[in-house]
Coordinates of C-alpha atoms in Angstrom, one line a residue:
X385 CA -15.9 -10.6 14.2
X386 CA -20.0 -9.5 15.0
X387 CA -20.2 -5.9 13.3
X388 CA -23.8 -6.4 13.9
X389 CA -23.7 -3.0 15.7
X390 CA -22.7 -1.2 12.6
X391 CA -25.1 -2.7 10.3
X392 CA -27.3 0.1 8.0
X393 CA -29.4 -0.3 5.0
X394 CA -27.8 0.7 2.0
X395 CA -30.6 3.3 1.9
X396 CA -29.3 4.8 4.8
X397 CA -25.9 5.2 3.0
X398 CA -27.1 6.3 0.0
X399 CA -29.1 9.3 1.4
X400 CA -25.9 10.1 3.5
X401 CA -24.2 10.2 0.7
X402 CA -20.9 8.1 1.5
X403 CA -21.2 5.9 -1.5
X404 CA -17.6 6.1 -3.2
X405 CA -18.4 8.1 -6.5
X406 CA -16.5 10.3 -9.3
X407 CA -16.2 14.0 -9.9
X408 CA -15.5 16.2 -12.8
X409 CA -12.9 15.0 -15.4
X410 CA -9.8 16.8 -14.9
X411 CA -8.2 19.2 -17.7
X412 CA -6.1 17.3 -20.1
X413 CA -7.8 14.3 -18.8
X414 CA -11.2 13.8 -20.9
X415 CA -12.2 10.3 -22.0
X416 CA -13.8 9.6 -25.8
X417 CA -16.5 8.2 -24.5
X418 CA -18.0 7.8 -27.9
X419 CA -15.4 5.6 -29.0
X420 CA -15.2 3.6 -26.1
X421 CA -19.1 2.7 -26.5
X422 CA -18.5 1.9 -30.0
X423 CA -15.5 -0.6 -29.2
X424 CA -18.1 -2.3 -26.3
X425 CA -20.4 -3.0 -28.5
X426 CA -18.1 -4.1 -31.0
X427 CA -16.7 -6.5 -28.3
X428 CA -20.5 -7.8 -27.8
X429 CA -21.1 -5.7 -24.4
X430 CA -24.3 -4.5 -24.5
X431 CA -24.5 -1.1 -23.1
X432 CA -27.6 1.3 -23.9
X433 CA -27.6 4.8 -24.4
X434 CA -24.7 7.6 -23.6
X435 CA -22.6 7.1 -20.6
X436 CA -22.6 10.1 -17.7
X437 CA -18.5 10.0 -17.2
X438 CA -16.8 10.9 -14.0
X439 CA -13.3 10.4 -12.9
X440 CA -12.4 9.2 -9.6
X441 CA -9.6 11.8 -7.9
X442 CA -8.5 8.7 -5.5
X443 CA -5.7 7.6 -7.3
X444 CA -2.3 9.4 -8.2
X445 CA -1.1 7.2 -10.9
X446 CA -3.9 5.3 -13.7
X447 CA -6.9 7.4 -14.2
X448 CA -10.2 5.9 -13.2
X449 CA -13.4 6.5 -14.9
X450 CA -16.8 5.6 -14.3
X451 CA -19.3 5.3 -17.1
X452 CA -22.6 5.5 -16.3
X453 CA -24.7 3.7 -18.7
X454 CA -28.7 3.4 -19.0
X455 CA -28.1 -0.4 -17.7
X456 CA -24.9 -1.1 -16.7
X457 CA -22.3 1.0 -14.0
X458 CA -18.6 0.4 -15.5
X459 CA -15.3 1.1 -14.5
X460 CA -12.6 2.1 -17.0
X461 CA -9.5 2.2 -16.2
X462 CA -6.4 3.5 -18.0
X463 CA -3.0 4.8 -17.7
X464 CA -1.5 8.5 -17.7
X465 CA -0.5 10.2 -20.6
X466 CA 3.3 11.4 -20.3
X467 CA 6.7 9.2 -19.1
X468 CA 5.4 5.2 -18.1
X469 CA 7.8 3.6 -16.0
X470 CA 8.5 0.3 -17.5
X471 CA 6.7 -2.3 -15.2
X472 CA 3.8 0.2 -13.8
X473 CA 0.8 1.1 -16.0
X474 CA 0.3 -2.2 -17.3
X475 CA -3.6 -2.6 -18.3
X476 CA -3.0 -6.1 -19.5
X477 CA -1.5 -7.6 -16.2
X478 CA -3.7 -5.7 -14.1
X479 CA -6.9 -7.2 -15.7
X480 CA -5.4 -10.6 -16.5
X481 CA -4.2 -11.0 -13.0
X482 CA -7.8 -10.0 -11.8
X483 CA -9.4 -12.3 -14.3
X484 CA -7.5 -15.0 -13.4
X485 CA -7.8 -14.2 -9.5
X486 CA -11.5 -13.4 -9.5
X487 CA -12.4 -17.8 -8.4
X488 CA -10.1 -17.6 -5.8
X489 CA -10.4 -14.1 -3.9
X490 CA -13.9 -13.2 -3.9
X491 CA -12.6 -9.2 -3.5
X492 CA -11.9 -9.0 -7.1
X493 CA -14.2 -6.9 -9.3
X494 CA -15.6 -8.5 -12.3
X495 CA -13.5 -8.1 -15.5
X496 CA -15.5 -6.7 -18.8
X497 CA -13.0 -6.6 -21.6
X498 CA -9.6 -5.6 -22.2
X499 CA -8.3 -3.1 -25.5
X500 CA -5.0 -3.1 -26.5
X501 CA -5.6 -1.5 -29.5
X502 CA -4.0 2.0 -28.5
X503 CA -6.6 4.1 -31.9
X504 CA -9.5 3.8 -29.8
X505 CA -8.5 5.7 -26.8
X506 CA -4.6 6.6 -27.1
X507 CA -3.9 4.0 -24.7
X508 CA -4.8 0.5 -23.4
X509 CA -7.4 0.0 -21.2
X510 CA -10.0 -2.3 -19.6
X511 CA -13.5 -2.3 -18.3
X512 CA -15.0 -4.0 -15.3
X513 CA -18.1 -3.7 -13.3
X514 CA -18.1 -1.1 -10.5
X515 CA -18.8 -2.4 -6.9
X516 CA -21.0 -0.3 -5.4
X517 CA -19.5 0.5 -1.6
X518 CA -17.2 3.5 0.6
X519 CA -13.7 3.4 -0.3
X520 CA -12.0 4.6 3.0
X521 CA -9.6 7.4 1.7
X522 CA -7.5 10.1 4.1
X523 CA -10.5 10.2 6.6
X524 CA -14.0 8.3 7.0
X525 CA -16.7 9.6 6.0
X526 CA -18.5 11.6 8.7
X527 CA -21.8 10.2 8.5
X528 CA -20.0 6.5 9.3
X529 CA -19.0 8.0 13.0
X530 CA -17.2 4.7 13.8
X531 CA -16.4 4.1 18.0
X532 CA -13.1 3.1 19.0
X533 CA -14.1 -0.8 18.3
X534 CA -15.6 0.0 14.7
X535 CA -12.6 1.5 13.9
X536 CA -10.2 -1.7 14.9
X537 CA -12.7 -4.0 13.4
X538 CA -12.2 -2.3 10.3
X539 CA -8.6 -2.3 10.6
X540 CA -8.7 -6.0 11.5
X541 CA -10.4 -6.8 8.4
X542 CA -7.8 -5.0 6.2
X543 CA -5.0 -6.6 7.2
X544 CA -6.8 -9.9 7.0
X545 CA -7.9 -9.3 3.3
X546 CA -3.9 -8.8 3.3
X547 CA -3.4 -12.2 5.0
X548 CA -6.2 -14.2 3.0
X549 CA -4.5 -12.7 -0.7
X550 CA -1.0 -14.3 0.8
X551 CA -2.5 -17.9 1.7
X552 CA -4.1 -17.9 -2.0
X553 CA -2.3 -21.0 -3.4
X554 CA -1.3 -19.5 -7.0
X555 CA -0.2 -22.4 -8.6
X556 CA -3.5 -23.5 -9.4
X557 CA -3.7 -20.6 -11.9
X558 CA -1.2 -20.6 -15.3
X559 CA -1.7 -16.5 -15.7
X560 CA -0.6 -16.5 -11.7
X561 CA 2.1 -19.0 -12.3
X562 CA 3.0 -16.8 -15.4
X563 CA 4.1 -13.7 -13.2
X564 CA 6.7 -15.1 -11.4
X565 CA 10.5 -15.1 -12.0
X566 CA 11.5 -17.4 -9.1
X567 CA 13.9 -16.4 -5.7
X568 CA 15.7 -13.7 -5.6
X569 CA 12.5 -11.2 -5.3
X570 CA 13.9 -9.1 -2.6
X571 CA 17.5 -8.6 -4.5
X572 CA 15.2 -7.7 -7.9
X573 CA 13.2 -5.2 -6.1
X574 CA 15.9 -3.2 -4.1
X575 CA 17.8 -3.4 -7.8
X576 CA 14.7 -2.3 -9.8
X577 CA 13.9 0.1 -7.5
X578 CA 17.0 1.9 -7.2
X579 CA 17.1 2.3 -11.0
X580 CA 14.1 3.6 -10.9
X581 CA 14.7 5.9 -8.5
X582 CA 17.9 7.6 -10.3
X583 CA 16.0 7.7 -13.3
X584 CA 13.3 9.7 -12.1
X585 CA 15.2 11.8 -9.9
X586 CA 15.0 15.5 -10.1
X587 CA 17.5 18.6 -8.9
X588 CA 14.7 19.3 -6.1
X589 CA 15.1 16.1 -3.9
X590 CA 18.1 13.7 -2.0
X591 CA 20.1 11.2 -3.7
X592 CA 18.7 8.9 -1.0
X593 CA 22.7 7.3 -1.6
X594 CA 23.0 6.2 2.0
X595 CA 20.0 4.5 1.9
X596 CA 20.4 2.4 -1.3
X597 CA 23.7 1.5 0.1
X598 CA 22.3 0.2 3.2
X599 CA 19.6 -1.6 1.6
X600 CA 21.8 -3.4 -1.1
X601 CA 24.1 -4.7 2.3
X602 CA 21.2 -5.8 4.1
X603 CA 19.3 -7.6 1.4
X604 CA 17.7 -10.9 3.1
X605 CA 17.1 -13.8 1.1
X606 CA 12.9 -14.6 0.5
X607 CA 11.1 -15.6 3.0
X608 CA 8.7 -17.1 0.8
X609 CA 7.0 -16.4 -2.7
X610 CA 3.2 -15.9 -3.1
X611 CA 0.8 -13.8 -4.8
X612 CA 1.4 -10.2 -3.7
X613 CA -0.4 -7.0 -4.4
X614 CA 2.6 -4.5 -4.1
X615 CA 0.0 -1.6 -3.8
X616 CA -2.0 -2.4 -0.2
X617 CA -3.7 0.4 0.7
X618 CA -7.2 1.3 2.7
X619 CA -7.8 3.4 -0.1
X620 CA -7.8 0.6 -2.5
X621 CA -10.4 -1.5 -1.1
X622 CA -13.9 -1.3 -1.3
X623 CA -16.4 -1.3 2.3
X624 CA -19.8 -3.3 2.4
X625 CA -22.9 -0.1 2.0
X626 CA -24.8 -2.0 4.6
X627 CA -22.0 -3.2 6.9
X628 CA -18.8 -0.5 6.1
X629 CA -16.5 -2.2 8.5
X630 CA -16.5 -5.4 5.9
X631 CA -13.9 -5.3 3.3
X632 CA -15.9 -6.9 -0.1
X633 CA -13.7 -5.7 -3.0
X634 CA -9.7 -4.9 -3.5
X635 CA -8.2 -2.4 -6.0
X636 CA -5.5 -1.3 -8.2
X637 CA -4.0 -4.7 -8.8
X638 CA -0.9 -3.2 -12.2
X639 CA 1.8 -4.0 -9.3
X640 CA 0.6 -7.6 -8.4
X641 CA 3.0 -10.4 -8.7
X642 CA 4.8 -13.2 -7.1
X643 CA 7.0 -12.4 -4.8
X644 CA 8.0 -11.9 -1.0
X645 CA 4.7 -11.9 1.6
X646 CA 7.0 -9.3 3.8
X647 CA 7.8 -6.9 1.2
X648 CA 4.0 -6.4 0.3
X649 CA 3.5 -6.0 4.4
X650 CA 6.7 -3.4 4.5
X651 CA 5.5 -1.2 1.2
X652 CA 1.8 -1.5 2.7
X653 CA 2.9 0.1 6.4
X654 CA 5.0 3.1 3.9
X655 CA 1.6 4.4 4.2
X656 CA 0.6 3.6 7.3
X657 CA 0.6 7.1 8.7
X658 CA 0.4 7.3 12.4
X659 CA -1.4 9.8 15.2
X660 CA 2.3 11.4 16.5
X661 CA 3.8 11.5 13.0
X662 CA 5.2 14.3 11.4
X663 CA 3.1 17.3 10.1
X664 CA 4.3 16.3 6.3
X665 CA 3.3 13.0 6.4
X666 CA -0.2 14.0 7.9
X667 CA -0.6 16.3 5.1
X668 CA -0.1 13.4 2.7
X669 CA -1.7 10.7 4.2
X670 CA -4.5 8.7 1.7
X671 CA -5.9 6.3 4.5
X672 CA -7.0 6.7 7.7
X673 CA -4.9 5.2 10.0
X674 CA -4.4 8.2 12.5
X675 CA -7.7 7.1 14.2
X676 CA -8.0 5.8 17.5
X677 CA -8.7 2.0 17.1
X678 CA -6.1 1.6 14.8
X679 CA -3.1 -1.0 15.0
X680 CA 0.2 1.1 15.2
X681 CA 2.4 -0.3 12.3
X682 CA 4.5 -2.5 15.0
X683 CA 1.4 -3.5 16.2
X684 CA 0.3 -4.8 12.4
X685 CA 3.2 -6.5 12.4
X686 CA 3.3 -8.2 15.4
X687 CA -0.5 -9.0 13.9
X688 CA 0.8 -10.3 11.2
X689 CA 3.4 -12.6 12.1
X690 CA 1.2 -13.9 14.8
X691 CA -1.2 -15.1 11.8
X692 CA 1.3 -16.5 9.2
X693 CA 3.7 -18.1 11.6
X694 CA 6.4 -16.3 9.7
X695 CA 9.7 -15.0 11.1
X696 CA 11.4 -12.0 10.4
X697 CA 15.6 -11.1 11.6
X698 CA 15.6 -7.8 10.0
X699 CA 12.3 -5.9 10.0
X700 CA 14.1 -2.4 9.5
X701 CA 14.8 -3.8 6.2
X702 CA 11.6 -4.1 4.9
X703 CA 10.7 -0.8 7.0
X704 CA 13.3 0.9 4.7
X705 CA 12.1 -0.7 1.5
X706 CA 8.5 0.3 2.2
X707 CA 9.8 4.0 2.6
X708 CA 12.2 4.2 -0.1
X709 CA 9.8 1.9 -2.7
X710 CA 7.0 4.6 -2.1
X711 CA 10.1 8.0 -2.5
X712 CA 10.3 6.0 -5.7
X713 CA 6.6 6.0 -6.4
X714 CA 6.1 9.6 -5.2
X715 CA 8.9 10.6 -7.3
X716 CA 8.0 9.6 -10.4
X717 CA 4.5 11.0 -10.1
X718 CA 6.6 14.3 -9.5
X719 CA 8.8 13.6 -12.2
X720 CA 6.2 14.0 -14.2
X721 CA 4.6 17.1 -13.0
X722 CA 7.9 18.6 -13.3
X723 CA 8.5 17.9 -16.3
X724 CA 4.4 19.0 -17.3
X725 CA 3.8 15.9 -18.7
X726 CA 0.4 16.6 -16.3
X727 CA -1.1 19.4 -15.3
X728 CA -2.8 17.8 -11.8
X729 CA -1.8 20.6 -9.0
X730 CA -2.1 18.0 -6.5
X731 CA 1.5 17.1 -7.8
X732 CA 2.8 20.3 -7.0
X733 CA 4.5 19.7 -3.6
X734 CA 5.4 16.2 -3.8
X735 CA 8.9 16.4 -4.3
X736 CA 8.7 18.1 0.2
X737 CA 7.0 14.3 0.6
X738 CA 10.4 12.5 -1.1
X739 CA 12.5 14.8 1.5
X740 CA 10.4 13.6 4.6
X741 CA 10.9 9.8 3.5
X742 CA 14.4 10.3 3.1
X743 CA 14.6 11.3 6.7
X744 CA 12.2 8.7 7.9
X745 CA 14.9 6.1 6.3
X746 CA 17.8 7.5 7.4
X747 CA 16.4 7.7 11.0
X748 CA 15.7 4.1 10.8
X749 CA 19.0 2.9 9.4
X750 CA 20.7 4.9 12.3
X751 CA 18.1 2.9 14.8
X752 CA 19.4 -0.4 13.5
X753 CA 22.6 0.4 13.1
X754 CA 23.1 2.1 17.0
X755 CA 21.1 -1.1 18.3
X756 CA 23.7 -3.6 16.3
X757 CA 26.9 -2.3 17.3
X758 CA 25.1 -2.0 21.3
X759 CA 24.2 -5.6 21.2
X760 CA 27.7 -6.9 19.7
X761 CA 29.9 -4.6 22.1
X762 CA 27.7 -3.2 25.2
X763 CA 25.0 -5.7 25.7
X764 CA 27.9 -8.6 26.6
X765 CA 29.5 -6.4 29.1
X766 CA 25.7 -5.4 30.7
X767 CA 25.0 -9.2 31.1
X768 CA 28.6 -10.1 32.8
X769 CA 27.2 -7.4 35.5
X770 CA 23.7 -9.3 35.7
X771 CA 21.8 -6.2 34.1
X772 CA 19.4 -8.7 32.4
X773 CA 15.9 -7.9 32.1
X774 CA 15.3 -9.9 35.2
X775 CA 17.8 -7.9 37.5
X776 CA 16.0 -4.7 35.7
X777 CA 12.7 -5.4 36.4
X778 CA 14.0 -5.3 39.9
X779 CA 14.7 -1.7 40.4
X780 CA 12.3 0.9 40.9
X781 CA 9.4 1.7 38.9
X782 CA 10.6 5.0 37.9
X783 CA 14.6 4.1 37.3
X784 CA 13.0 0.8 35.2
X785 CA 11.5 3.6 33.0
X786 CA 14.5 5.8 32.6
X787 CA 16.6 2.6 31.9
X788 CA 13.9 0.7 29.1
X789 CA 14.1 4.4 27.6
X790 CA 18.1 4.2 27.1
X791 CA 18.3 0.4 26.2
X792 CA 17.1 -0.8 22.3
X793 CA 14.0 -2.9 22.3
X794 CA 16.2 -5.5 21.0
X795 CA 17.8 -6.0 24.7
X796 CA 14.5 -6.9 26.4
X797 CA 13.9 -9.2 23.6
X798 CA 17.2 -10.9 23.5
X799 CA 17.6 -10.8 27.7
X800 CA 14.2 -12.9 27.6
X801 CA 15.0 -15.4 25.1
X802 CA 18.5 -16.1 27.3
X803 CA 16.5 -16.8 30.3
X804 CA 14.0 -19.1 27.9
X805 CA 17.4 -21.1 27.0

């Protein structure tokens, strides 16, 4: 795709000042940078002179440093202090994963060195270089000013960075090999995930019970296993300074793993927060997918599918994982705010975000559910009168409309592939 259009120096960029960059560290949130120097150079990194630290505010889960150094720009990266869920937080397979992925996906960052030995710090963490770019967060920056086709090339891009990390072939890599546990990734997740979700719950939000029934009775078998990020967000890749509509770097790899190519895209469209949506989720979107330009999330996945030649039966399910997956994430940021195991009042109100997504599921489940038992008892009856799409197309403009707006999408779709038959 030519982006020519959008091309600017890096110059340009800088003096605009959209370069992703840190702020102040947060209370309770300082970094020993003194000790982390000393453990570099221990490790044979040669930095010079005392690092200028800043945190990134980005991210609601690891905390992200940046340490400025007389001749190097490094990233640290570490988890929160307070409750760790068991699998998240996971230094060592976030920077193996990226060490090992690094020859076959040119988005990775470069890894430094990894500490595991928790006196230094008070925790694990790794170091890698920073790539210097715009991270695309709740809104562009306004100096980018993207036009209508900007903003879908960008979006284009995204998903294909998505795409391109799916057709990596993994088994060329043991540490990739080594993250798998074989099928059943689907039946793990919804399991895992509703553990998780009980564990962390608090008096302040649902039970989400419907939905974990529904999900456990609608589990699909894998559609295929690959190498999955499991975190696929705009805000976790990095834009090209001179070209910001070219993805050149993907973040935030603690959740990547082998497993279903659908359940990444269904967790990934969780956040994909939409123009018409409601204000809540507007309020807590991270990436900017409100713009005009931008796929709508059956759009992405109609995108998708075209460009995999994979098949889906049930995309509500994976619709209702993504949802339910992130009332799982959000919640057990919340979980600890609650219980003041952090102090960040950005954590405040997320317990009103675990409500919306509630709602968003059950609204979903009821779609699916109202469209199955009209296809199994109404749709046979509609065709015995010839009311196929064919015979609908027929009527009036106006009555077509009012008719497509009663009958599920499902019935177009179904009446068409009849009349292919």
């Amino acid at each position: 795709m030519d982006n020519s259009a959008n091309k600017q120096t890096v110059t340009d960029v800088l003096d605009k000042g959209i370069l992703d960059k840190g702020g102040e560290v947060r209370e309770g949130e300082e970094l020993d940078s003194a000790a982390v120097s000393a453990w570099l150079k221990a490790q044979g990194v040669d930095v010079k002179g005392e690092p200028i630290v800043t945190q990134f505010s980005g991210g609601a889960s690891n905390w992200t440093y940046r340490l400025q150094y007389d001749n190097q720009d490094l990233i640290l990266r570490r988890p929160p202090k307070g409750t760790k869920a068991k699998s998240a937080h996971d230094m060592v397979r976030e920077y193996t994963v990226q060490k090992a992925l690094k020859d076959a996906y040119p988005y990775v960052p470069k890894m430094i060195a990894l500490c595991t030995d928790e006196a230094v710090i008070g925790a694990d963490f790794y170091i890698m270089e920073r790539m210097q770019g715009i991270i695309p967060r709740a809104s562009l920056p306004k100096a980018l000013d993207f036009d209508v086709k900007q903003t879908r090339a960008l979006c284009t891009n995204v998903i294909d960075a998505l795409i391109e990390l799916h057709q990596v072939d993994y088994t060329q890599y043991p540490d990739l090999v080594a993250l798998g546990r074989g099928e059943g990734y689907c039946e793990r997740q919804v399991t895992g995930w509703d553990k998780r979700y009980v564990k962390a719950k608090t008096p302040n939000v649902p039970s989400f019970g419907i939905v974990r029934q529904w999900l456990a009775k609608h589990t699909p078998k894998d559609s295929k296993t690959c190498l999955i990020h499991n975190d696929w967000r705009f805000d976790n890749v990095i834009l090209a300074a001179n070209n910001p509509t070219e993805v050149i770097g993907v973040l935030d790899w603690e959740m990547a793993t082998l497993g279903d190519p659908l359940m990444d895209l269904g967790s990934a469209l969780a956040y994909w927060i939409e123009e018409d949506d409601n204000i809540i989720m507007q309020q807590s979107r991270r990436q900017p997918t409100h713009l005009k330009g931008m796929m709508t999330r059956d759009e992405v996945v109609r995108y998708y599918l075209d460009k995999t030649g994979l098949e889906i039966d049930n995309w509500t399910f994976y619709e209702v994982f993504g949802l339910f997956r992130l009332a799982g994430i959000v919640q057990q940021i919340y979980y600890r705010y609650y219980n003041k195991q952090t102090k960040n009042p950005a954590f405040k109100n997320f317990w009103l975000i675990v409500h919306v997504l509630n709602a968003k599921c059950l609204k979903l489940i009821a779609q699916y559910e109202g469209e199955a038992l009209f296809m199994t008892h109404v749709q046979p009856r509609l065709k015995e009168r010839g009311m196929d799409k064919a015979a609908i197309e027929q009527l009036p403009e106006p009555v077509q409309k009012l008719v497509k707006s009663i009958l599920p999408k499902g019935y177009f779709e179904s009446s068409s592939k009849s009349a292919d038959d």
